[in-house]
Structure formats: structure tokens, C-alpha cells
């Protein structure tokens, strides 16, 4: 009988995509997936560190699953527990020390070596770990036809990050930034389009610096080579978008995440010029205060940021802009916070993820003085959320009476008679319809705007 694996995923799209890669690697090694941990021989948790106390939650989750497995008397042995993702990379062998159940630790660049590690465990090694990070690490190449997401496919374009914002653990858990060769990205998008995917999302921690890795941390020669190549117009993000747009044949192309310093008007222009590039930009500001932005080491001022926003608003297409904000960064005064509030009003975000600052191991901000008391963080979080709700209401109501293009992704979770999907500008739309249009791109007339979604009726062809 084939061995079974159970995989649980936390966090961002990159983790969802990494889970697809891990599933593929395990299937190729003769394992088959199961949706019930009790049936599994291998239980893998793909973890995230954006939330606080991430490691502790991993131990708690393993405890829960283990208790369920122990109660299952039909099984004679416990499964192997493995941890992958950012917690695996950051905690490494500490995971073994803290939990005797964990036998496998898979770093963020080790997915391709997962079958080898399983072989070691099956061959009698008590534990297996691979948390190597390398500037030269290869990208995992995933076949087009093994995706787990049905209507939207993810494509990795960069991995890692060189920005070292003072609060962020990503450069430590994902390593130095590397760009995947453009030909492979274009080939993957083309393959996905050919088998019917209506939308692809290009993924990276900072997609806008695509092709520029080494600029901040490289040696002089490679730096000069890269600048030359860039001047030849070969490897910028805007150029990559153009290639994917013209060569892949995919009807809708989105990307995330953008980074303000590397984002430029060329990107906006390329999106304007190509119908299949979607008018949605996720451009996290993190704060509206110059003082806090400096302490965060973001590398741009509020004014730099709002100039980029102005470029997006000048576009011919009607863009949606979303972002991330952190409240309660060490030393954030009420005045700093009010600048974040005013930035929200100025930008008019279509959506905003608000985070309460929390220290991450190894990051400089974790040692900053003047930490903000939890009740102040909560208060600022709630005030910002209230303001954003207000802004969002007006942003959403501008779609009333308009016809929007929706990729139908499935049945609505709320109502059995409704379908649900996303617009080109990445808003959720629900509308009544029959299941046979799932997977298609349709036009919907918007009749109602809710806080986080739109409602409408199908425009029949
Ligand atoms: N460029 C990345 C950012 C990764 S972290 C991307 O792909 O989006 C995602 C968001 O988590 C950040 O934009 C930031 O708003 C938030 N975040 C990161 N570290 C944090 C910390 N220490 N405390 C609170 N929020 C944090
Ligand atoms: Fe993190 Fe800043 Fe990079 S938020 S992912 S270090 S751009």
C-alpha cells in the first residue's frame, strides 16, 4: 500500500505554492495525499511567522493531531511529524529539542530534497533536517498539470528578500533574493494558459526588484553586469510583465507583492498597454510617518510613496490599490500614528491588512527601545480599521451599476444559490448562477456593495 501524507498550510500565497511543490515532490516519491491526518504516515505543517508565537502554535497543533492519532486504535504506529516553511527555517534543530514528535525539519529552500530526507527517515535515521540557504539555490520547477489551485495558478518569479526592513524576518527565513530566469517563467505561464488556466499570479516577496538581485548585496562585477543587462532592457519587472502578457496567452495576469522603492511608472504603463495585465497593485506602505519609515528602514519617505500612488492614479485603467500597515512600531507616537491615518485617507485603499507590531527573532527592531503597550496597539488597530472601513465603503460603492469581469471560482460560502469569484481588481463578487459556469470569466452587473465584497447579477451573453 502507498504511504500517505497530510499537509496543512498556513500563511501567504507563497506558502500555498510551496505546499503544491512539496505535494508534487512527495507524489513523485510514491506517496499519496490524504485529507485526514489520522490516515497519514507523514504529517507536514507548512508554517508562517507573520503572526506572533508561531513556533508555539506549531507544537500545539502537533499535540492536537497526535492525540487524535493515539485515540485511533487501528493504527500501530504514530506518523512522522515534519515542519516546513518559515518556522522550520528560523527554529531549525530547536524544533527537535522542543518536541520529540518532530522528526523532519524542511527549510524554505529544501523542498526538492524532501524525498531524500524521507528516505533517510525510512532507512532508520532518527531525524532529518535541511535548512541550508544559498544565494545560488535553484528554483523548484513545478509541472503545470499538478497544481492544487483550480482556476488561478501561482508562479514563482523571485524568492527571498534583500531589503532587511528592521521588523521583518523574511530575509532570514527565505534567504537572499534570487530571480528565476524569465524564459522559465514565460514557459510556465504559457503551459498553464494552454491547459485552461484563466488567471496566473506572479509571486515574490518583492516582485518589482525582479532581475535586480545582487544590487544591494552583490560584488562589483556582478553589479555592473546587472546594470548593463538592465539598461539593455532585458530583465526588469516591467519587461517580464510585458513578456508574460504578450507570450503566454493567459487572460488575466496579477502579481504580488510590490515594494514602494522598486515600484515605478514603467510598470503602470505596461499594465495600461496590455489588456491581460490586471489593474490591481498591492503596495504596502507600513506607516505614513517619515520618522517611523526611517526606523523601519523602508528606504522611502511618505512623499516618495504618494508619488508612486499618484502614478497609479494617473493610469488609464481604473486600478485598485491595497496595502499593509503596521501599528505600534517601537517609538510610534500619536502624531506618527495620525500620519498613518491621513495616508489612508490620501491613498484611498481598496483593502488594507493591518498588523500590530510584534518583535521577531534576529530582527533589529526587536531590540529597539520604547515598545508600545498592547492596549495602545489595540486602540490604534481599531481606529485604523474603522477609518479603513469607511474609506473602503466609498471605494466599493463606486462599482454600483457597473459591469465587472469576474473569474468564477466556485460556490459562495455564504449562500448555496450564489457563485463567487474575483474581479480583475481582485475584489470578491458574489452573484446567483448555475455551477456550469465555474471556471469561466463572465460579466456581472454590480447591484450591492458590502464591506468586503460586491454583489451582482450575471449579464447573459
Ligand atoms: N514583502 C512581503 C512582506 C512579508 S510580511 C510580502 O510578500 O508581502 C507581510 C506583512 O506582514 C508585511 O507587509 C507587514 O505589514 C507584516 N509584518 C511583517 N513583520 C511584522 C512584524 N514583526 N510585526 C507586525 N507585522 C509584521
Ligand atoms: Fe520583509 Fe521588507 Fe522584504 S517587509 S519581505 S524585508 S521588503
Coordinates of C-alpha atoms and ligand atoms in Angstrom, one line a residue:
X1 CA 0.0 0.0 0.0
X2 CA 1.2 3.5 -0.8
X3 CA 2.3 5.7 2.1
X4 CA 0.1 8.7 2.8
X5 CA 0.9 12.3 3.6
X6 CA -1.2 15.0 5.2
X7 CA -0.2 18.6 4.6
X8 CA -1.5 21.7 6.4
X9 CA -0.7 25.2 5.1
X10 CA -0.5 28.5 7.0
X11 CA 0.2 32.0 5.7
X12 CA 0.7 33.6 2.3
X13 CA 0.3 32.5 -1.3
X14 CA 4.0 31.7 -1.4
X15 CA 3.3 29.0 1.3
X16 CA 0.3 27.7 -0.6
X17 CA 2.5 27.4 -3.7
X18 CA 5.3 25.8 -1.7
X19 CA 2.8 23.2 -0.5
X20 CA 2.0 22.4 -4.1
X21 CA 5.7 21.9 -4.7
X22 CA 6.0 19.6 -1.6
X23 CA 3.0 17.6 -2.6
X24 CA 4.4 17.1 -6.1
X25 CA 7.8 16.1 -4.7
X26 CA 6.1 13.5 -2.3
X27 CA 3.8 12.2 -5.0
X28 CA 6.8 11.7 -7.3
X29 CA 8.4 9.7 -4.5
X30 CA 5.4 7.3 -4.2
X31 CA 3.4 9.0 -1.5
X32 CA -0.3 9.9 -1.9
X33 CA -2.2 12.7 -0.2
X34 CA -4.9 12.3 2.4
X35 CA -7.2 14.9 3.9
X36 CA -7.4 13.1 7.3
X37 CA -4.3 13.3 9.5
X38 CA -5.3 10.0 11.2
X39 CA -4.7 8.1 8.0
X40 CA -1.3 9.7 7.3
X41 CA 2.2 8.2 7.6
X42 CA 3.7 11.7 7.3
X43 CA 2.2 14.9 8.7
X44 CA 3.7 18.1 7.4
X45 CA 2.9 21.6 8.7
X46 CA 3.8 24.4 6.3
X47 CA 4.3 27.3 8.7
X48 CA 4.2 31.1 8.8
X49 CA 5.8 33.6 11.1
X50 CA 3.8 36.7 10.4
X51 CA 1.7 36.1 13.4
X52 CA 3.2 36.1 16.9
X53 CA 4.2 33.0 18.8
X54 CA 4.3 31.0 15.6
X55 CA 6.6 28.2 16.9
X56 CA 4.4 27.7 20.0
X57 CA 1.4 27.2 17.7
X58 CA 3.2 24.5 15.8
X59 CA 3.8 22.5 19.0
X60 CA 0.2 22.9 20.0
X61 CA -1.1 21.8 16.6
X62 CA 1.2 18.8 16.6
X63 CA -0.1 17.9 20.1
X64 CA -3.7 18.0 18.9
X65 CA -3.1 15.8 15.9
X66 CA -1.0 13.4 17.9
X67 CA -3.8 13.0 20.5
X68 CA -6.3 12.2 17.7
X69 CA -3.8 9.6 16.2
X70 CA -3.3 8.0 19.6
X71 CA -7.0 7.5 20.0
X72 CA -7.2 5.7 16.7
X73 CA -6.6 2.1 17.9
X74 CA -6.4 0.7 14.4
X75 CA -3.0 2.2 13.8
X76 CA 0.0 0.5 15.3
X77 CA 2.5 3.4 14.9
X78 CA 2.5 7.2 15.1
X79 CA 3.0 9.2 12.0
X80 CA 6.2 11.1 11.3
X81 CA 5.7 14.8 12.1
X82 CA 7.5 17.3 9.9
X83 CA 7.7 21.1 9.8
X84 CA 8.4 23.2 6.8
X85 CA 8.1 27.0 6.0
X86 CA 9.4 30.0 7.9
X87 CA 9.2 28.4 11.4
X88 CA 11.3 25.5 10.2
X89 CA 13.9 27.8 8.7
X90 CA 14.1 30.1 11.7
X91 CA 13.9 27.5 14.5
X92 CA 15.8 24.7 12.7
X93 CA 17.1 22.0 15.2
X94 CA 15.5 23.8 18.1
X95 CA 12.3 22.2 16.9
X96 CA 13.7 18.7 17.7
X97 CA 14.8 19.9 21.1
X98 CA 11.4 21.3 22.0
X99 CA 9.3 18.5 20.6
X100 CA 10.2 14.8 20.5
X101 CA 7.5 14.2 18.0
X102 CA 9.1 16.2 15.2
X103 CA 11.4 14.1 13.1
X104 CA 11.7 16.2 10.0
X105 CA 12.6 19.9 9.5
X106 CA 12.5 21.2 6.0
X107 CA 13.9 24.6 5.3
X108 CA 12.4 27.0 2.7
X109 CA 14.9 26.1 0.0
X110 CA 14.9 22.3 0.7
X111 CA 11.6 21.2 -0.9
X112 CA 13.3 19.4 -3.8
X113 CA 15.3 17.4 -1.2
X114 CA 12.1 16.2 0.7
X115 CA 12.1 12.7 -0.9
X116 CA 15.8 12.3 0.1
X117 CA 15.0 13.2 3.7
X118 CA 12.1 10.8 3.8
X119 CA 14.4 8.1 2.5
X120 CA 16.8 8.8 5.4
X121 CA 14.0 8.5 7.9
X122 CA 12.7 5.3 6.4
X123 CA 16.2 4.0 6.3
X124 CA 16.4 4.3 10.1
X125 CA 17.8 7.8 10.8
X126 CA 16.0 9.1 13.9
X127 CA 15.7 12.7 12.4
X128 CA 16.2 14.5 9.2
X129 CA 16.9 18.2 8.7
X130 CA 17.8 20.5 5.8
X131 CA 17.9 24.2 6.5
X132 CA 20.6 25.3 4.1
X133 CA 20.2 28.7 2.5
X134 CA 22.2 29.6 -0.6
X135 CA 22.4 32.6 -2.9
X136 CA 22.7 30.2 -5.7
X137 CA 19.8 27.9 -4.7
X138 CA 17.8 26.5 -7.7
X139 CA 14.1 27.2 -8.1
X140 CA 11.8 24.2 -7.8
X141 CA 10.3 23.6 -11.2
X142 CA 6.7 22.5 -10.9
X143 CA 4.7 20.9 -13.7
X144 CA 1.7 22.8 -15.0
X145 CA -0.7 20.0 -14.6
X146 CA -0.2 19.2 -10.9
X147 CA -1.5 22.4 -9.4
X148 CA -3.8 22.2 -6.5
X149 CA -5.4 25.6 -7.0
X150 CA -8.1 25.1 -9.7
X151 CA -8.7 28.3 -11.6
X152 CA -5.8 30.5 -10.6
X153 CA -2.2 29.3 -10.7
X154 CA 0.7 30.7 -8.8
X155 CA 4.1 31.2 -10.5
X156 CA 7.3 31.9 -8.5
X157 CA 9.3 34.7 -10.0
X158 CA 11.6 35.7 -7.1
X159 CA 12.4 34.1 -3.8
X160 CA 13.9 35.7 -0.7
X161 CA 14.4 39.4 0.0
X162 CA 17.4 41.7 0.3
X163 CA 15.6 44.7 1.9
X164 CA 16.1 43.8 5.6
X165 CA 13.3 46.1 6.9
X166 CA 14.0 46.3 10.6
X167 CA 10.9 44.5 11.7
X168 CA 10.8 41.6 9.2
X169 CA 12.1 38.1 9.5
X170 CA 11.6 37.2 5.8
X171 CA 15.3 37.9 4.8
X172 CA 16.3 35.4 7.5
X173 CA 13.7 32.7 6.7
X174 CA 13.7 33.0 2.9
X175 CA 17.3 34.0 2.3
X176 CA 18.8 36.3 -0.3
X177 CA 16.7 37.4 -3.2
X178 CA 17.0 35.4 -6.4
X179 CA 15.2 35.9 -9.7
X180 CA 14.0 33.0 -11.7
X181 CA 15.0 33.0 -15.3
X182 CA 12.4 34.9 -17.4
X183 CA 12.3 32.1 -20.1
X184 CA 11.2 29.6 -17.5
X185 CA 8.5 32.0 -16.1
X186 CA 7.2 32.7 -19.5
X187 CA 7.2 29.0 -20.4
X188 CA 5.3 28.1 -17.2
X189 CA 2.7 30.8 -17.8
X190 CA 2.3 29.6 -21.4
X191 CA 1.8 26.0 -20.3
X192 CA -0.7 27.0 -17.7
X193 CA -2.7 29.1 -20.2
X194 CA -2.6 26.1 -22.6
X195 CA -4.3 23.8 -20.1
X196 CA -7.0 26.3 -19.4
X197 CA -6.0 28.5 -16.5
X198 CA -7.8 31.8 -16.8
X199 CA -5.5 33.6 -14.3
X200 CA -2.0 33.4 -13.1
X201 CA -0.4 35.3 -10.2
X202 CA 3.3 36.0 -10.2
X203 CA 4.8 35.7 -6.8
X204 CA 7.7 37.1 -4.9
X205 CA 8.4 38.9 -1.6
X206 CA 9.3 41.9 -3.7
X207 CA 8.4 41.3 -7.3
X208 CA 9.4 44.8 -8.5
X209 CA 13.1 44.1 -8.0
X210 CA 12.9 41.2 -10.3
X211 CA 16.2 40.8 -12.1
X212 CA 17.9 43.3 -9.8
X213 CA 19.1 40.8 -7.1
X214 CA 22.7 41.5 -6.2
X215 CA 22.2 45.2 -6.5
X216 CA 22.3 45.6 -2.8
X217 CA 24.4 42.7 -1.7
X218 CA 26.4 41.6 -4.8
X219 CA 30.0 42.2 -5.7
X220 CA 31.1 45.0 -8.0
X221 CA 31.4 42.9 -11.2
X222 CA 28.1 41.2 -10.9
X223 CA 26.6 44.6 -10.1
X224 CA 27.9 46.1 -13.2
X225 CA 26.8 43.2 -15.3
X226 CA 23.3 43.5 -13.9
X227 CA 23.1 47.2 -14.6
X228 CA 24.2 46.6 -18.2
X229 CA 21.6 44.0 -18.6
X230 CA 19.0 46.2 -17.1
X231 CA 20.0 49.0 -19.4
X232 CA 19.6 46.6 -22.3
X233 CA 16.0 46.3 -21.2
X234 CA 16.3 42.6 -20.6
X235 CA 15.5 41.8 -17.0
X236 CA 13.3 44.4 -15.3
X237 CA 10.0 43.5 -13.8
X238 CA 8.2 45.7 -16.3
X239 CA 9.9 43.8 -19.1
X240 CA 9.0 40.5 -17.6
X241 CA 5.3 41.5 -17.3
X242 CA 5.4 42.6 -20.9
X243 CA 6.7 39.2 -22.0
X244 CA 4.2 37.2 -19.9
X245 CA 1.4 39.4 -21.2
X246 CA 2.3 39.0 -24.9
X247 CA 3.7 35.5 -25.0
X248 CA 1.6 33.4 -22.5
X249 CA -1.9 33.8 -23.8
X250 CA -3.3 33.8 -20.2
X251 CA -6.4 36.0 -20.0
X252 CA -5.7 37.5 -16.6
X253 CA -2.3 38.2 -15.0
X254 CA -1.8 39.5 -11.5
X255 CA 1.3 39.8 -9.2
X256 CA 2.2 40.3 -5.6
X257 CA 3.9 41.8 -3.6
X258 CA 5.1 45.2 -4.8
X259 CA 7.7 47.2 -2.9
X260 CA 7.4 51.0 -3.0
X261 CA 11.1 51.9 -3.6
X262 CA 11.3 49.5 -6.6
X263 CA 7.9 50.2 -8.0
X264 CA 7.9 52.6 -10.9
X265 CA 5.7 54.2 -13.5
X266 CA 7.0 51.9 -16.2
X267 CA 5.1 49.1 -14.5
X268 CA 1.9 51.1 -14.6
X269 CA 2.4 51.9 -18.3
X270 CA 3.0 48.2 -19.2
X271 CA -0.2 47.3 -17.4
X272 CA -2.1 50.0 -19.2
X273 CA -0.8 48.8 -22.6
X274 CA -1.8 45.1 -22.2
X275 CA -5.4 44.0 -21.7
X276 CA -4.5 40.8 -19.8
X277 CA -2.4 42.6 -17.2
X278 CA -4.9 43.3 -14.3
X279 CA -5.4 46.7 -12.7
X280 CA -4.6 45.7 -9.1
X281 CA -1.5 46.7 -7.1
X282 CA -0.6 45.5 -3.6
X283 CA 1.8 48.2 -2.4
X284 CA 2.4 48.0 1.4
X285 CA 3.4 51.4 3.0
X286 CA 3.7 50.1 6.6
X287 CA 3.4 53.6 8.0
X288 CA 2.6 57.1 7.0
X289 CA 5.2 58.8 9.2
X290 CA 8.7 59.6 7.8
X291 CA 10.2 59.1 11.2
X292 CA 8.7 55.6 11.6
X293 CA 9.6 54.7 8.0
X294 CA 13.2 55.6 8.7
X295 CA 13.2 53.4 11.8
X296 CA 11.6 50.6 9.8
X297 CA 14.5 51.0 7.2
X298 CA 12.0 51.0 4.4
X299 CA 14.1 53.2 2.2
X300 CA 11.4 55.7 1.1
X301 CA 9.6 58.6 2.5
X302 CA 5.9 59.2 2.7
X303 CA 6.3 61.6 -0.2
X304 CA 8.1 59.0 -2.3
X305 CA 5.3 56.6 -1.6
X306 CA 2.5 59.0 -2.5
X307 CA 4.3 59.9 -5.8
X308 CA 4.1 56.2 -6.7
X309 CA 0.4 56.2 -5.8
X310 CA -0.1 59.3 -8.0
X311 CA 1.5 57.4 -10.9
X312 CA -1.0 54.6 -10.4
X313 CA -3.9 57.0 -10.3
X314 CA -2.8 58.7 -13.5
X315 CA -3.2 55.4 -15.4
X316 CA -5.8 54.9 -18.0
X317 CA -7.1 51.7 -16.3
X318 CA -9.0 52.2 -13.0
X319 CA -6.6 50.5 -10.6
X320 CA -7.4 49.1 -7.2
X321 CA -4.7 49.7 -4.6
X322 CA -4.3 47.5 -1.5
X323 CA -1.6 47.6 1.2
X324 CA -0.3 46.6 4.6
X325 CA 0.2 48.8 7.7
X326 CA 1.9 48.1 11.0
X327 CA 0.6 49.9 14.1
X328 CA 2.6 50.2 17.4
X329 CA 6.1 50.1 15.9
X330 CA 8.6 50.9 18.7
X331 CA 8.6 54.6 19.4
X332 CA 5.4 55.3 17.3
X333 CA 3.9 58.5 18.8
X334 CA 0.3 59.6 18.5
X335 CA 1.5 62.1 15.9
X336 CA 3.2 59.4 13.9
X337 CA 0.0 57.3 14.0
X338 CA -2.1 60.3 12.9
X339 CA 0.1 60.4 9.8
X340 CA -0.7 56.8 9.0
X341 CA -4.4 57.7 9.4
X342 CA -4.0 60.6 7.0
X343 CA -2.2 58.4 4.5
X344 CA -5.1 56.1 4.4
X345 CA -7.4 59.0 3.5
X346 CA -5.0 60.3 0.9
X347 CA -4.4 56.9 -0.9
X348 CA -7.9 55.6 -0.5
X349 CA -7.0 51.9 -0.3
X350 CA -9.4 49.3 -1.7
X351 CA -8.2 47.0 1.0
X352 CA -5.8 47.1 3.9
X353 CA -4.1 44.4 6.1
X354 CA -3.4 46.0 9.4
X355 CA -0.8 44.3 11.8
X356 CA 0.0 45.1 15.4
X357 CA 3.8 45.2 15.6
X358 CA 5.4 42.3 17.3
X359 CA 9.1 41.6 17.6
X360 CA 10.7 38.8 15.5
X361 CA 13.8 37.0 16.5
X362 CA 17.1 38.3 14.9
X363 CA 15.5 41.5 13.6
X364 CA 16.9 44.9 14.6
X365 CA 13.6 46.3 15.7
X366 CA 13.2 43.5 18.3
X367 CA 16.0 45.4 20.3
X368 CA 14.5 48.9 19.8
X369 CA 13.5 50.7 23.0
X370 CA 10.2 52.4 23.6
X371 CA 7.9 49.4 22.8
X372 CA 4.3 50.4 22.7
X373 CA 1.9 48.9 25.3
X374 CA -0.5 46.3 24.0
X375 CA -3.6 48.4 24.8
X376 CA -2.3 51.3 22.7
X377 CA -1.6 48.9 19.8
X378 CA -5.1 47.6 20.1
X379 CA -6.6 51.1 20.2
X380 CA -4.6 52.2 17.1
X381 CA -5.5 49.0 15.3
X382 CA -9.2 49.6 15.9
X383 CA -9.1 53.2 15.0
X384 CA -7.3 52.5 11.8
X385 CA -9.7 49.6 10.9
X386 CA -12.7 51.9 11.5
X387 CA -11.2 54.5 9.2
X388 CA -10.3 52.0 6.5
X389 CA -13.9 50.5 6.7
X390 CA -15.1 54.0 5.9
X391 CA -12.7 54.5 3.0
X392 CA -13.5 51.0 1.7
X393 CA -17.2 51.6 1.7
X394 CA -16.8 54.5 -0.7
X395 CA -14.3 52.6 -2.8
X396 CA -16.6 49.7 -3.1
X397 CA -19.7 51.7 -3.8
X398 CA -18.2 53.3 -6.9
X399 CA -18.8 49.9 -8.6
X400 CA -22.6 50.1 -8.2
X401 CA -24.3 49.9 -11.5
X402 CA -21.0 49.0 -13.3
X403 CA -20.3 45.8 -15.2
X404 CA -17.2 44.0 -14.0
X405 CA -15.4 41.0 -15.2
X406 CA -15.4 38.0 -12.8
X407 CA -13.5 34.8 -12.8
X408 CA -16.0 32.3 -11.3
X409 CA -14.0 30.3 -8.8
X410 CA -16.8 28.3 -7.1
X411 CA -19.9 28.3 -5.0
X412 CA -20.3 31.1 -2.4
X413 CA -19.6 30.0 1.1
X414 CA -22.5 32.0 2.4
X415 CA -25.3 31.1 0.1
X416 CA -25.9 27.8 -1.7
X417 CA -27.5 29.5 -4.7
X418 CA -24.7 32.0 -5.2
X419 CA -21.4 31.7 -7.1
X420 CA -18.2 33.6 -6.1
X421 CA -15.1 34.9 -7.8
X422 CA -12.7 37.8 -8.1
X423 CA -12.7 40.8 -10.4
X424 CA -9.6 41.9 -12.3
X425 CA -9.0 44.4 -9.5
X426 CA -9.1 41.5 -7.0
X427 CA -12.4 42.2 -5.3
X428 CA -14.7 39.3 -4.3
X429 CA -18.0 39.3 -6.2
X430 CA -21.0 37.0 -5.3
X431 CA -23.9 36.5 -7.6
X432 CA -26.7 34.0 -8.3
X433 CA -25.8 31.5 -11.1
X434 CA -25.5 27.8 -12.0
X435 CA -22.4 25.8 -11.4
X436 CA -21.7 25.1 -15.0
X437 CA -20.0 28.5 -15.4
X438 CA -17.5 27.8 -12.7
X439 CA -14.0 28.3 -14.2
X440 CA -15.2 30.8 -16.7
X441 CA -14.7 34.6 -17.0
X442 CA -18.1 36.3 -17.0
X443 CA -19.5 39.8 -16.8
X444 CA -21.5 40.8 -13.7
X445 CA -23.5 43.9 -13.1
X446 CA -22.9 45.2 -9.5
X447 CA -26.1 45.8 -7.6
X448 CA -24.9 46.0 -4.0
X449 CA -21.6 46.9 -2.2
X450 CA -20.8 45.2 1.1
X451 CA -17.9 45.9 3.4
X452 CA -15.6 43.3 1.9
X453 CA -17.4 42.1 -1.2
X454 CA -19.6 43.1 -4.1
X455 CA -22.9 41.6 -5.1
X456 CA -24.5 41.5 -8.6
X457 CA -26.3 39.8 -11.4
X458 CA -24.9 37.8 -14.3
X459 CA -25.0 39.6 -17.6
X460 CA -26.1 36.8 -20.0
X461 CA -24.3 36.9 -23.4
Ligands
LIG1 N1 7.0 41.7 1.1 C1 6.3 40.7 1.8 C2 6.1 41.1 3.2 C3 6.0 39.9 4.0 S1 5.4 40.0 5.6 C4 5.1 40.3 1.2 O1 5.1 39.4 0.4 O2 4.0 40.8 1.5 C5 3.7 40.5 5.2 C6 3.3 41.7 6.1 O3 3.4 41.3 7.5 C7 4.2 42.9 6.0 O4 3.9 43.7 4.9 C8 4.0 43.6 7.3 O5 2.9 44.5 7.2 C9 3.6 42.5 8.3 N2 4.7 42.2 9.2 C10 5.9 41.7 8.9 N3 6.7 41.6 10.0 C11 5.9 42.1 11.0 C12 6.1 42.3 12.4 N4 7.3 42.0 13.0 N5 5.1 42.7 13.2 C13 3.9 43.0 12.6 N6 3.7 42.9 11.3 C14 4.6 42.4 10.5
LIG2 FE1 10.2 41.9 4.7 FE2 10.8 44.4 3.9 FE3 11.5 42.3 2.4 S1 8.8 43.7 4.8 S2 9.9 40.8 2.8 S3 12.2 42.8 4.4 S4 10.6 44.2 1.7

